[in-house]
mmCIF file of N, CA and C in Angstrom:
data_model
loop_
_atom_site.group_PDB
_atom_site.id
_atom_site.type_symbol
_atom_site.label_atom_id
_atom_site.label_comp_id
_atom_site.label_asym_id
_atom_site.label_seq_id
_atom_site.Cartn_x
_atom_site.Cartn_y
_atom_site.Cartn_z
ATOM 1 N N GLY A 285 -53.327 37.082 -48.375
ATOM 2 C CA GLY A 285 -52.457 36.124 -47.737
ATOM 3 C C GLY A 285 -53.235 35.205 -46.823
ATOM 4 N N LYS A 286 -52.531 34.259 -46.279
ATOM 5 C CA LYS A 286 -53.132 33.278 -45.374
ATOM 6 C C LYS A 286 -53.241 33.849 -43.967
ATOM 7 N N MET A 287 -54.345 33.514 -43.302
ATOM 8 C CA MET A 287 -54.574 33.951 -41.930
ATOM 9 C C MET A 287 -53.884 32.969 -40.987
ATOM 10 N N LEU A 288 -53.140 33.499 -40.035
ATOM 11 C CA LEU A 288 -52.492 32.685 -39.012
ATOM 12 C C LEU A 288 -52.914 33.233 -37.658
ATOM 13 N N THR A 289 -53.628 32.417 -36.886
ATOM 14 C CA THR A 289 -54.058 32.815 -35.548
ATOM 15 C C THR A 289 -53.229 32.046 -34.530
ATOM 16 N N VAL A 290 -52.616 32.772 -33.612
ATOM 17 C CA VAL A 290 -51.789 32.161 -32.570
ATOM 18 C C VAL A 290 -52.351 32.566 -31.219
ATOM 19 N N ARG A 291 -52.585 31.572 -30.387
ATOM 20 C CA ARG A 291 -53.085 31.815 -29.040
ATOM 21 C C ARG A 291 -51.892 31.878 -28.090
ATOM 22 N N LEU A 292 -51.833 32.934 -27.287
ATOM 23 C CA LEU A 292 -50.733 33.089 -26.346
ATOM 24 C C LEU A 292 -50.843 32.062 -25.222
ATOM 25 N N LEU A 293 -49.723 31.823 -24.568
ATOM 26 C CA LEU A 293 -49.594 30.778 -23.565
ATOM 27 C C LEU A 293 -50.558 30.956 -22.397
ATOM 28 N N ASP A 294 -51.231 29.885 -22.038
ATOM 29 C CA ASP A 294 -52.008 29.857 -20.796
ATOM 30 C C ASP A 294 -51.991 28.452 -20.220
ATOM 31 N N ALA A 295 -50.925 27.754 -20.500
ATOM 32 C CA ALA A 295 -50.835 26.362 -20.069
ATOM 33 C C ALA A 295 -50.734 26.250 -18.552
ATOM 34 N N PRO A 296 -51.175 25.129 -18.008
ATOM 35 C CA PRO A 296 -50.935 24.899 -16.583
ATOM 36 C C PRO A 296 -49.424 24.772 -16.361
ATOM 37 N N LEU A 297 -48.866 25.704 -15.636
ATOM 38 C CA LEU A 297 -47.413 25.786 -15.493
ATOM 39 C C LEU A 297 -46.794 24.540 -14.883
ATOM 40 N N HIS A 298 -47.529 23.865 -13.997
ATOM 41 C CA HIS A 298 -46.946 22.697 -13.328
ATOM 42 C C HIS A 298 -46.552 21.597 -14.314
ATOM 43 N N GLU A 299 -47.093 21.645 -15.516
ATOM 44 C CA GLU A 299 -46.744 20.639 -16.518
ATOM 45 C C GLU A 299 -45.432 20.961 -17.227
ATOM 46 N N PHE A 300 -44.938 22.175 -17.086
ATOM 47 C CA PHE A 300 -43.769 22.596 -17.850
ATOM 48 C C PHE A 300 -42.575 23.028 -17.010
ATOM 49 N N ILE A 301 -42.776 23.245 -15.732
ATOM 50 C CA ILE A 301 -41.684 23.706 -14.875
ATOM 51 C C ILE A 301 -40.857 22.503 -14.423
ATOM 52 N N PRO A 302 -39.547 22.552 -14.634
ATOM 53 C CA PRO A 302 -38.716 21.444 -14.152
ATOM 54 C C PRO A 302 -38.788 21.342 -12.630
ATOM 55 N N THR A 303 -38.864 20.117 -12.144
ATOM 56 C CA THR A 303 -38.942 19.915 -10.700
ATOM 57 C C THR A 303 -37.713 19.196 -10.153
ATOM 58 N N LYS A 304 -37.111 18.342 -10.953
ATOM 59 C CA LYS A 304 -35.920 17.613 -10.516
ATOM 60 C C LYS A 304 -34.688 18.483 -10.742
ATOM 61 N N GLN A 305 -33.719 18.362 -9.858
ATOM 62 C CA GLN A 305 -32.496 19.156 -9.987
ATOM 63 C C GLN A 305 -31.794 18.885 -11.310
ATOM 64 N N SER A 306 -31.843 17.640 -11.788
ATOM 65 C CA SER A 306 -31.203 17.321 -13.069
ATOM 66 C C SER A 306 -31.860 18.080 -14.227
ATOM 67 N N GLU A 307 -33.185 18.259 -14.173
ATOM 68 C CA GLU A 307 -33.900 19.016 -15.204
ATOM 69 C C GLU A 307 -33.524 20.495 -15.133
ATOM 70 N N ILE A 308 -33.440 21.020 -13.926
ATOM 71 C CA ILE A 308 -33.055 22.423 -13.745
ATOM 72 C C ILE A 308 -31.631 22.642 -14.255
ATOM 73 N N ASP A 309 -30.750 21.692 -13.979
ATOM 74 C CA ASP A 309 -29.370 21.785 -14.472
ATOM 75 C C ASP A 309 -29.330 21.757 -15.998
ATOM 76 N N ASP A 310 -30.209 20.967 -16.611
ATOM 77 C CA ASP A 310 -30.284 20.926 -18.079
ATOM 78 C C ASP A 310 -30.689 22.287 -18.645
ATOM 79 N N VAL A 311 -31.667 22.933 -17.996
ATOM 80 C CA VAL A 311 -32.097 24.269 -18.441
ATOM 81 C C VAL A 311 -30.949 25.260 -18.303
ATOM 82 N N LYS A 312 -30.241 25.208 -17.181
ATOM 83 C CA LYS A 312 -29.098 26.097 -16.979
ATOM 84 C C LYS A 312 -28.044 25.889 -18.058
ATOM 85 N N ALA A 313 -27.792 24.633 -18.405
ATOM 86 C CA ALA A 313 -26.802 24.331 -19.445
ATOM 87 C C ALA A 313 -27.230 24.899 -20.800
ATOM 88 N N LEU A 314 -28.511 24.784 -21.112
ATOM 89 C CA LEU A 314 -29.010 25.354 -22.376
ATOM 90 C C LEU A 314 -28.880 26.870 -22.394
ATOM 91 N N LEU A 315 -29.203 27.509 -21.281
ATOM 92 C CA LEU A 315 -29.075 28.965 -21.198
ATOM 93 C C LEU A 315 -27.627 29.394 -21.414
ATOM 94 N N GLU A 316 -26.697 28.640 -20.844
ATOM 95 C CA GLU A 316 -25.281 28.952 -21.041
ATOM 96 C C GLU A 316 -24.856 28.683 -22.478
ATOM 97 N N GLU A 317 -25.297 27.547 -23.024
ATOM 98 C CA GLU A 317 -24.929 27.179 -24.392
ATOM 99 C C GLU A 317 -25.373 28.234 -25.400
ATOM 100 N N TYR A 318 -26.592 28.754 -25.221
ATOM 101 C CA TYR A 318 -27.130 29.755 -26.147
ATOM 102 C C TYR A 318 -26.850 31.181 -25.697
ATOM 103 N N LYS A 319 -26.045 31.325 -24.655
ATOM 104 C CA LYS A 319 -25.613 32.635 -24.167
ATOM 105 C C LYS A 319 -26.788 33.566 -23.881
ATOM 106 N N VAL A 320 -27.789 33.025 -23.196
ATOM 107 C CA VAL A 320 -28.961 33.819 -22.819
ATOM 108 C C VAL A 320 -28.556 34.745 -21.685
ATOM 109 N N GLU A 321 -28.807 36.029 -21.882
ATOM 110 C CA GLU A 321 -28.416 37.021 -20.881
ATOM 111 C C GLU A 321 -29.612 37.410 -20.022
ATOM 112 N N GLY A 322 -29.326 37.923 -18.846
ATOM 113 C CA GLY A 322 -30.374 38.461 -17.987
ATOM 114 C C GLY A 322 -30.976 37.466 -17.015
ATOM 115 N N VAL A 323 -30.550 36.208 -17.068
ATOM 116 C CA VAL A 323 -31.067 35.218 -16.134
ATOM 117 C C VAL A 323 -30.173 35.232 -14.902
ATOM 118 N N VAL A 324 -30.744 35.645 -13.781
ATOM 119 C CA VAL A 324 -29.945 35.809 -12.574
ATOM 120 C C VAL A 324 -29.996 34.558 -11.708
ATOM 121 N N ASP A 325 -31.194 34.189 -11.276
ATOM 122 C CA ASP A 325 -31.336 33.057 -10.369
ATOM 123 C C ASP A 325 -32.483 32.182 -10.847
ATOM 124 N N ILE A 326 -32.161 31.224 -11.671
ATOM 125 C CA ILE A 326 -33.200 30.387 -12.282
ATOM 126 C C ILE A 326 -33.927 29.530 -11.245
ATOM 127 N N ASP A 327 -33.207 29.106 -10.199
ATOM 128 C CA ASP A 327 -33.850 28.274 -9.168
ATOM 129 C C ASP A 327 -35.011 29.002 -8.498
ATOM 130 N N SER A 328 -34.804 30.244 -8.099
ATOM 131 C CA SER A 328 -35.890 30.989 -7.451
ATOM 132 C C SER A 328 -36.976 31.345 -8.462
ATOM 133 N N GLY A 329 -36.601 31.484 -9.735
ATOM 134 C CA GLY A 329 -37.601 31.748 -10.771
ATOM 135 C C GLY A 329 -38.574 30.593 -10.919
ATOM 136 N N PHE A 330 -38.041 29.377 -10.960
ATOM 137 C CA PHE A 330 -38.916 28.204 -11.048
ATOM 138 C C PHE A 330 -39.755 28.070 -9.781
ATOM 139 N N GLU A 331 -39.156 28.342 -8.643
ATOM 140 C CA GLU A 331 -39.877 28.251 -7.375
ATOM 141 C C GLU A 331 -41.035 29.257 -7.350
ATOM 142 N N ARG A 332 -40.799 30.449 -7.882
ATOM 143 C CA ARG A 332 -41.815 31.502 -7.901
ATOM 144 C C ARG A 332 -43.011 31.115 -8.768
ATOM 145 N N LEU A 333 -42.766 30.290 -9.794
ATOM 146 C CA LEU A 333 -43.837 29.917 -10.716
ATOM 147 C C LEU A 333 -44.692 28.757 -10.225
ATOM 148 N N LYS A 334 -44.287 28.091 -9.174
ATOM 149 C CA LYS A 334 -45.076 26.970 -8.653
ATOM 150 C C LYS A 334 -46.388 27.496 -8.073
ATOM 151 N N GLU A 335 -47.438 26.711 -8.265
ATOM 152 C CA GLU A 335 -48.755 27.096 -7.771
ATOM 153 C C GLU A 335 -49.261 26.034 -6.794
ATOM 154 N N SER A 336 -49.943 26.479 -5.745
ATOM 155 C CA SER A 336 -50.466 25.517 -4.783
ATOM 156 C C SER A 336 -51.615 24.714 -5.383
ATOM 157 N N ASN A 337 -52.440 25.354 -6.196
ATOM 158 C CA ASN A 337 -53.508 24.651 -6.899
ATOM 159 C C ASN A 337 -53.477 25.110 -8.353
ATOM 160 N N PRO A 338 -52.789 24.359 -9.224
ATOM 161 C CA PRO A 338 -52.605 24.788 -10.611
ATOM 162 C C PRO A 338 -53.904 24.984 -11.384
ATOM 163 N N MET A 339 -54.980 24.347 -10.955
ATOM 164 C CA MET A 339 -56.223 24.485 -11.700
ATOM 165 C C MET A 339 -56.962 25.786 -11.364
ATOM 166 N N LEU A 340 -56.532 26.493 -10.322
ATOM 167 C CA LEU A 340 -57.183 27.750 -9.961
ATOM 168 C C LEU A 340 -56.294 28.966 -10.188
ATOM 169 N N GLY A 341 -55.021 28.767 -10.368
ATOM 170 C CA GLY A 341 -54.073 29.871 -10.421
ATOM 171 C C GLY A 341 -54.070 30.651 -11.711
ATOM 172 N N HIS A 342 -53.080 30.458 -12.502
ATOM 173 C CA HIS A 342 -52.851 31.273 -13.697
ATOM 174 C C HIS A 342 -53.513 30.687 -14.935
ATOM 175 N N ARG A 343 -54.806 30.601 -14.901
ATOM 176 C CA ARG A 343 -55.546 30.104 -16.054
ATOM 177 C C ARG A 343 -55.861 31.272 -16.976
ATOM 178 N N GLY A 344 -55.996 30.966 -18.250
ATOM 179 C CA GLY A 344 -56.351 31.992 -19.211
ATOM 180 C C GLY A 344 -55.325 33.100 -19.263
ATOM 181 N N CYS A 345 -55.785 34.314 -19.424
ATOM 182 C CA CYS A 345 -54.898 35.466 -19.602
ATOM 183 C C CYS A 345 -54.202 35.887 -18.314
ATOM 184 N N ARG A 346 -54.562 35.310 -17.185
ATOM 185 C CA ARG A 346 -53.963 35.722 -15.906
ATOM 186 C C ARG A 346 -52.466 35.444 -15.857
ATOM 187 N N PHE A 347 -52.019 34.440 -16.602
ATOM 188 C CA PHE A 347 -50.585 34.180 -16.679
ATOM 189 C C PHE A 347 -49.875 35.391 -17.286
ATOM 190 N N GLY A 348 -50.426 35.935 -18.368
ATOM 191 C CA GLY A 348 -49.837 37.101 -19.019
ATOM 192 C C GLY A 348 -49.939 38.370 -18.190
ATOM 193 N N ILE A 349 -50.902 38.431 -17.317
ATOM 194 C CA ILE A 349 -51.026 39.581 -16.431
ATOM 195 C C ILE A 349 -49.979 39.503 -15.325
ATOM 196 N N SER A 350 -49.774 38.313 -14.785
ATOM 197 C CA SER A 350 -48.778 38.135 -13.724
ATOM 198 C C SER A 350 -47.350 38.177 -14.259
ATOM 199 N N TYR A 351 -47.160 37.689 -15.470
ATOM 200 C CA TYR A 351 -45.824 37.625 -16.072
ATOM 201 C C TYR A 351 -45.869 38.231 -17.481
ATOM 202 N N PRO A 352 -46.056 39.547 -17.573
ATOM 203 C CA PRO A 352 -46.210 40.177 -18.891
ATOM 204 C C PRO A 352 -44.995 39.972 -19.797
ATOM 205 N N GLU A 353 -43.827 39.749 -19.212
ATOM 206 C CA GLU A 353 -42.632 39.560 -20.028
ATOM 207 C C GLU A 353 -42.734 38.317 -20.917
ATOM 208 N N VAL A 354 -43.513 37.324 -20.497
ATOM 209 C CA VAL A 354 -43.667 36.115 -21.319
ATOM 210 C C VAL A 354 -44.511 36.432 -22.548
ATOM 211 N N TYR A 355 -45.620 37.148 -22.364
ATOM 212 C CA TYR A 355 -46.435 37.525 -23.516
ATOM 213 C C TYR A 355 -45.667 38.482 -24.430
ATOM 214 N N GLN A 356 -44.902 39.398 -23.849
ATOM 215 C CA GLN A 356 -44.105 40.316 -24.668
ATOM 216 C C GLN A 356 -43.104 39.545 -25.511
ATOM 217 N N MET A 357 -42.478 38.522 -24.936
ATOM 218 C CA MET A 357 -41.521 37.710 -25.666
ATOM 219 C C MET A 357 -42.223 36.951 -26.797
ATOM 220 N N GLN A 358 -43.379 36.368 -26.515
ATOM 221 C CA GLN A 358 -44.122 35.643 -27.544
ATOM 222 C C GLN A 358 -44.541 36.579 -28.675
ATOM 223 N N GLU A 359 -45.066 37.748 -28.306
ATOM 224 C CA GLU A 359 -45.511 38.706 -29.319
ATOM 225 C C GLU A 359 -44.346 39.167 -30.189
ATOM 226 N N ALA A 360 -43.208 39.470 -29.572
ATOM 227 C CA ALA A 360 -42.039 39.910 -30.334
ATOM 228 C C ALA A 360 -41.601 38.835 -31.319
ATOM 229 N N ALA A 361 -41.581 37.577 -30.879
ATOM 230 C CA ALA A 361 -41.178 36.484 -31.761
ATOM 231 C C ALA A 361 -42.152 36.335 -32.929
ATOM 232 N N LEU A 362 -43.446 36.465 -32.653
ATOM 233 C CA LEU A 362 -44.446 36.347 -33.711
ATOM 234 C C LEU A 362 -44.326 37.468 -34.732
ATOM 235 N N PHE A 363 -44.157 38.706 -34.243
ATOM 236 C CA PHE A 363 -44.035 39.838 -35.160
ATOM 237 C C PHE A 363 -42.753 39.754 -35.987
ATOM 238 N N GLU A 364 -41.657 39.351 -35.344
ATOM 239 C CA GLU A 364 -40.401 39.209 -36.078
ATOM 240 C C GLU A 364 -40.521 38.151 -37.169
ATOM 241 N N ALA A 365 -41.165 37.027 -36.850
ATOM 242 C CA ALA A 365 -41.345 35.972 -37.847
ATOM 243 C C ALA A 365 -42.243 36.442 -38.985
ATOM 244 N N ALA A 366 -43.302 37.170 -38.652
ATOM 245 C CA ALA A 366 -44.212 37.665 -39.691
ATOM 246 C C ALA A 366 -43.502 38.641 -40.624
ATOM 247 N N VAL A 367 -42.692 39.526 -40.056
ATOM 248 C CA VAL A 367 -41.939 40.480 -40.882
ATOM 249 C C VAL A 367 -40.934 39.738 -41.761
ATOM 250 N N GLU A 368 -40.247 38.778 -41.168
ATOM 251 C CA GLU A 368 -39.263 38.009 -41.937
ATOM 252 C C GLU A 368 -39.924 37.289 -43.109
ATOM 253 N N LEU A 369 -41.091 36.697 -42.864
ATOM 254 C CA LEU A 369 -41.808 36.025 -43.947
ATOM 255 C C LEU A 369 -42.266 37.004 -45.015
ATOM 256 N N SER A 370 -42.730 38.170 -44.591
ATOM 257 C CA SER A 370 -43.230 39.145 -45.568
ATOM 258 C C SER A 370 -42.104 39.719 -46.428
ATOM 259 N N GLU A 371 -40.881 39.720 -45.894
ATOM 260 C CA GLU A 371 -39.744 40.250 -46.648
ATOM 261 C C GLU A 371 -39.056 39.190 -47.503
ATOM 262 N N ASP A 372 -39.476 37.934 -47.373
ATOM 263 C CA ASP A 372 -38.888 36.840 -48.147
ATOM 264 C C ASP A 372 -39.384 36.924 -49.585
ATOM 265 N N GLU A 373 -38.476 37.141 -50.505
ATOM 266 C CA GLU A 373 -38.863 37.316 -51.911
ATOM 267 C C GLU A 373 -39.430 36.047 -52.529
ATOM 268 N N HIS A 374 -39.184 34.898 -51.922
ATOM 269 C CA HIS A 374 -39.700 33.628 -52.443
ATOM 270 C C HIS A 374 -41.080 33.285 -51.886
ATOM 271 N N ASN A 375 -41.535 34.047 -50.911
ATOM 272 C CA ASN A 375 -42.828 33.800 -50.291
ATOM 273 C C ASN A 375 -43.903 34.542 -51.067
ATOM 274 N N GLU A 376 -44.749 33.794 -51.762
ATOM 275 C CA GLU A 376 -45.809 34.405 -52.566
ATOM 276 C C GLU A 376 -47.109 34.575 -51.793
ATOM 277 N N ASN A 377 -47.187 33.982 -50.597
ATOM 278 C CA ASN A 377 -48.405 34.050 -49.796
ATOM 279 C C ASN A 377 -48.101 34.619 -48.418
ATOM 280 N N PRO A 378 -48.016 35.936 -48.299
ATOM 281 C CA PRO A 378 -47.734 36.504 -46.975
ATOM 282 C C PRO A 378 -48.858 36.156 -45.998
ATOM 283 N N ILE A 379 -48.501 36.103 -44.726
ATOM 284 C CA ILE A 379 -49.507 35.757 -43.727
ATOM 285 C C ILE A 379 -50.124 37.014 -43.135
ATOM 286 N N ARG A 380 -51.344 36.851 -42.643
ATOM 287 C CA ARG A 380 -52.007 37.885 -41.862
ATOM 288 C C ARG A 380 -52.068 37.331 -40.450
ATOM 289 N N LEU A 381 -51.349 37.960 -39.552
ATOM 290 C CA LEU A 381 -51.194 37.454 -38.200
ATOM 291 C C LEU A 381 -52.285 37.981 -37.279
ATOM 292 N N LYS A 382 -52.911 37.058 -36.552
ATOM 293 C CA LYS A 382 -53.865 37.412 -35.497
ATOM 294 C C LYS A 382 -53.357 36.784 -34.216
ATOM 295 N N ILE A 383 -53.318 37.578 -33.147
ATOM 296 C CA ILE A 383 -52.888 37.071 -31.847
ATOM 297 C C ILE A 383 -54.101 37.005 -30.931
ATOM 298 N N MET A 384 -54.308 35.828 -30.335
ATOM 299 C CA MET A 384 -55.461 35.610 -29.475
ATOM 300 C C MET A 384 -55.014 35.550 -28.013
ATOM 301 N N PHE A 385 -55.662 36.358 -27.180
ATOM 302 C CA PHE A 385 -55.448 36.268 -25.741
ATOM 303 C C PHE A 385 -56.369 35.176 -25.211
ATOM 304 N N PRO A 386 -55.860 34.281 -24.377
ATOM 305 C CA PRO A 386 -56.710 33.203 -23.879
ATOM 306 C C PRO A 386 -57.622 33.645 -22.737
ATOM 307 N N LEU A 387 -58.832 33.159 -22.751
ATOM 308 C CA LEU A 387 -59.810 33.267 -21.673
ATOM 309 C C LEU A 387 -59.748 34.559 -20.873
ATOM 310 N N ILE A 388 -60.384 35.582 -21.392
ATOM 311 C CA ILE A 388 -60.483 36.854 -20.681
ATOM 312 C C ILE A 388 -61.829 36.881 -19.976
ATOM 313 N N ALA A 389 -61.809 37.104 -18.661
ATOM 314 C CA ALA A 389 -63.035 37.029 -17.865
ATOM 315 C C ALA A 389 -63.716 38.378 -17.688
ATOM 316 N N VAL A 390 -62.935 39.455 -17.550
ATOM 317 C CA VAL A 390 -63.521 40.767 -17.286
ATOM 318 C C VAL A 390 -62.838 41.812 -18.176
ATOM 319 N N PRO A 391 -63.513 42.918 -18.465
ATOM 320 C CA PRO A 391 -62.932 43.943 -19.342
ATOM 321 C C PRO A 391 -61.590 44.487 -18.847
ATOM 322 N N GLU A 392 -61.403 44.541 -17.529
ATOM 323 C CA GLU A 392 -60.147 45.068 -16.979
ATOM 324 C C GLU A 392 -58.953 44.222 -17.408
ATOM 325 N N GLU A 393 -59.151 42.911 -17.504
ATOM 326 C CA GLU A 393 -58.060 42.040 -17.964
ATOM 327 C C GLU A 393 -57.685 42.380 -19.402
ATOM 328 N N PHE A 394 -58.684 42.576 -20.233
ATOM 329 C CA PHE A 394 -58.409 42.920 -21.635
ATOM 330 C C PHE A 394 -57.697 44.253 -21.754
ATOM 331 N N ARG A 395 -58.150 45.247 -21.011
ATOM 332 C CA ARG A 395 -57.503 46.558 -21.040
ATOM 333 C C ARG A 395 -56.042 46.461 -20.590
ATOM 334 N N PHE A 396 -55.790 45.688 -19.540
ATOM 335 C CA PHE A 396 -54.427 45.524 -19.053
ATOM 336 C C PHE A 396 -53.538 44.879 -20.116
ATOM 337 N N LEU A 397 -54.042 43.855 -20.764
ATOM 338 C CA LEU A 397 -53.259 43.159 -21.781
ATOM 339 C C LEU A 397 -52.956 44.054 -22.981
ATOM 340 N N LEU A 398 -53.878 44.927 -23.314
ATOM 341 C CA LEU A 398 -53.652 45.843 -24.436
ATOM 342 C C LEU A 398 -52.707 46.994 -24.086
ATOM 343 N N ASN A 399 -52.813 47.491 -22.865
ATOM 344 C CA ASN A 399 -52.097 48.713 -22.495
ATOM 345 C C ASN A 399 -50.983 48.503 -21.488
ATOM 346 N N GLY A 400 -50.921 47.356 -20.868
ATOM 347 C CA GLY A 400 -49.868 47.094 -19.869
ATOM 348 C C GLY A 400 -50.155 47.697 -18.528
#
């Protein structure tokens, strides 16, 4: 099958976090529209993700270490999609999935990402 390599998120968060109240309201509306459960206080969640210096904060795999639930969500979505593709009777080229952790600086980071 075809090899598919996906790199987990390590984007500078300040580029993706809504800052205007209208943007935050749009996110809340989407969460309600899609009936997303478990979101308690989105305003404090966005506030918690702000960084004083985005270029030094959660670069590389450190985002996944600080917020493991995001990597878990990404991994679950990737595995579910891979299984769905492999079970598709019309798919003649199953994929081989590789997941890449971004920028690991020390062995302890890698161990944490593998074992939690």
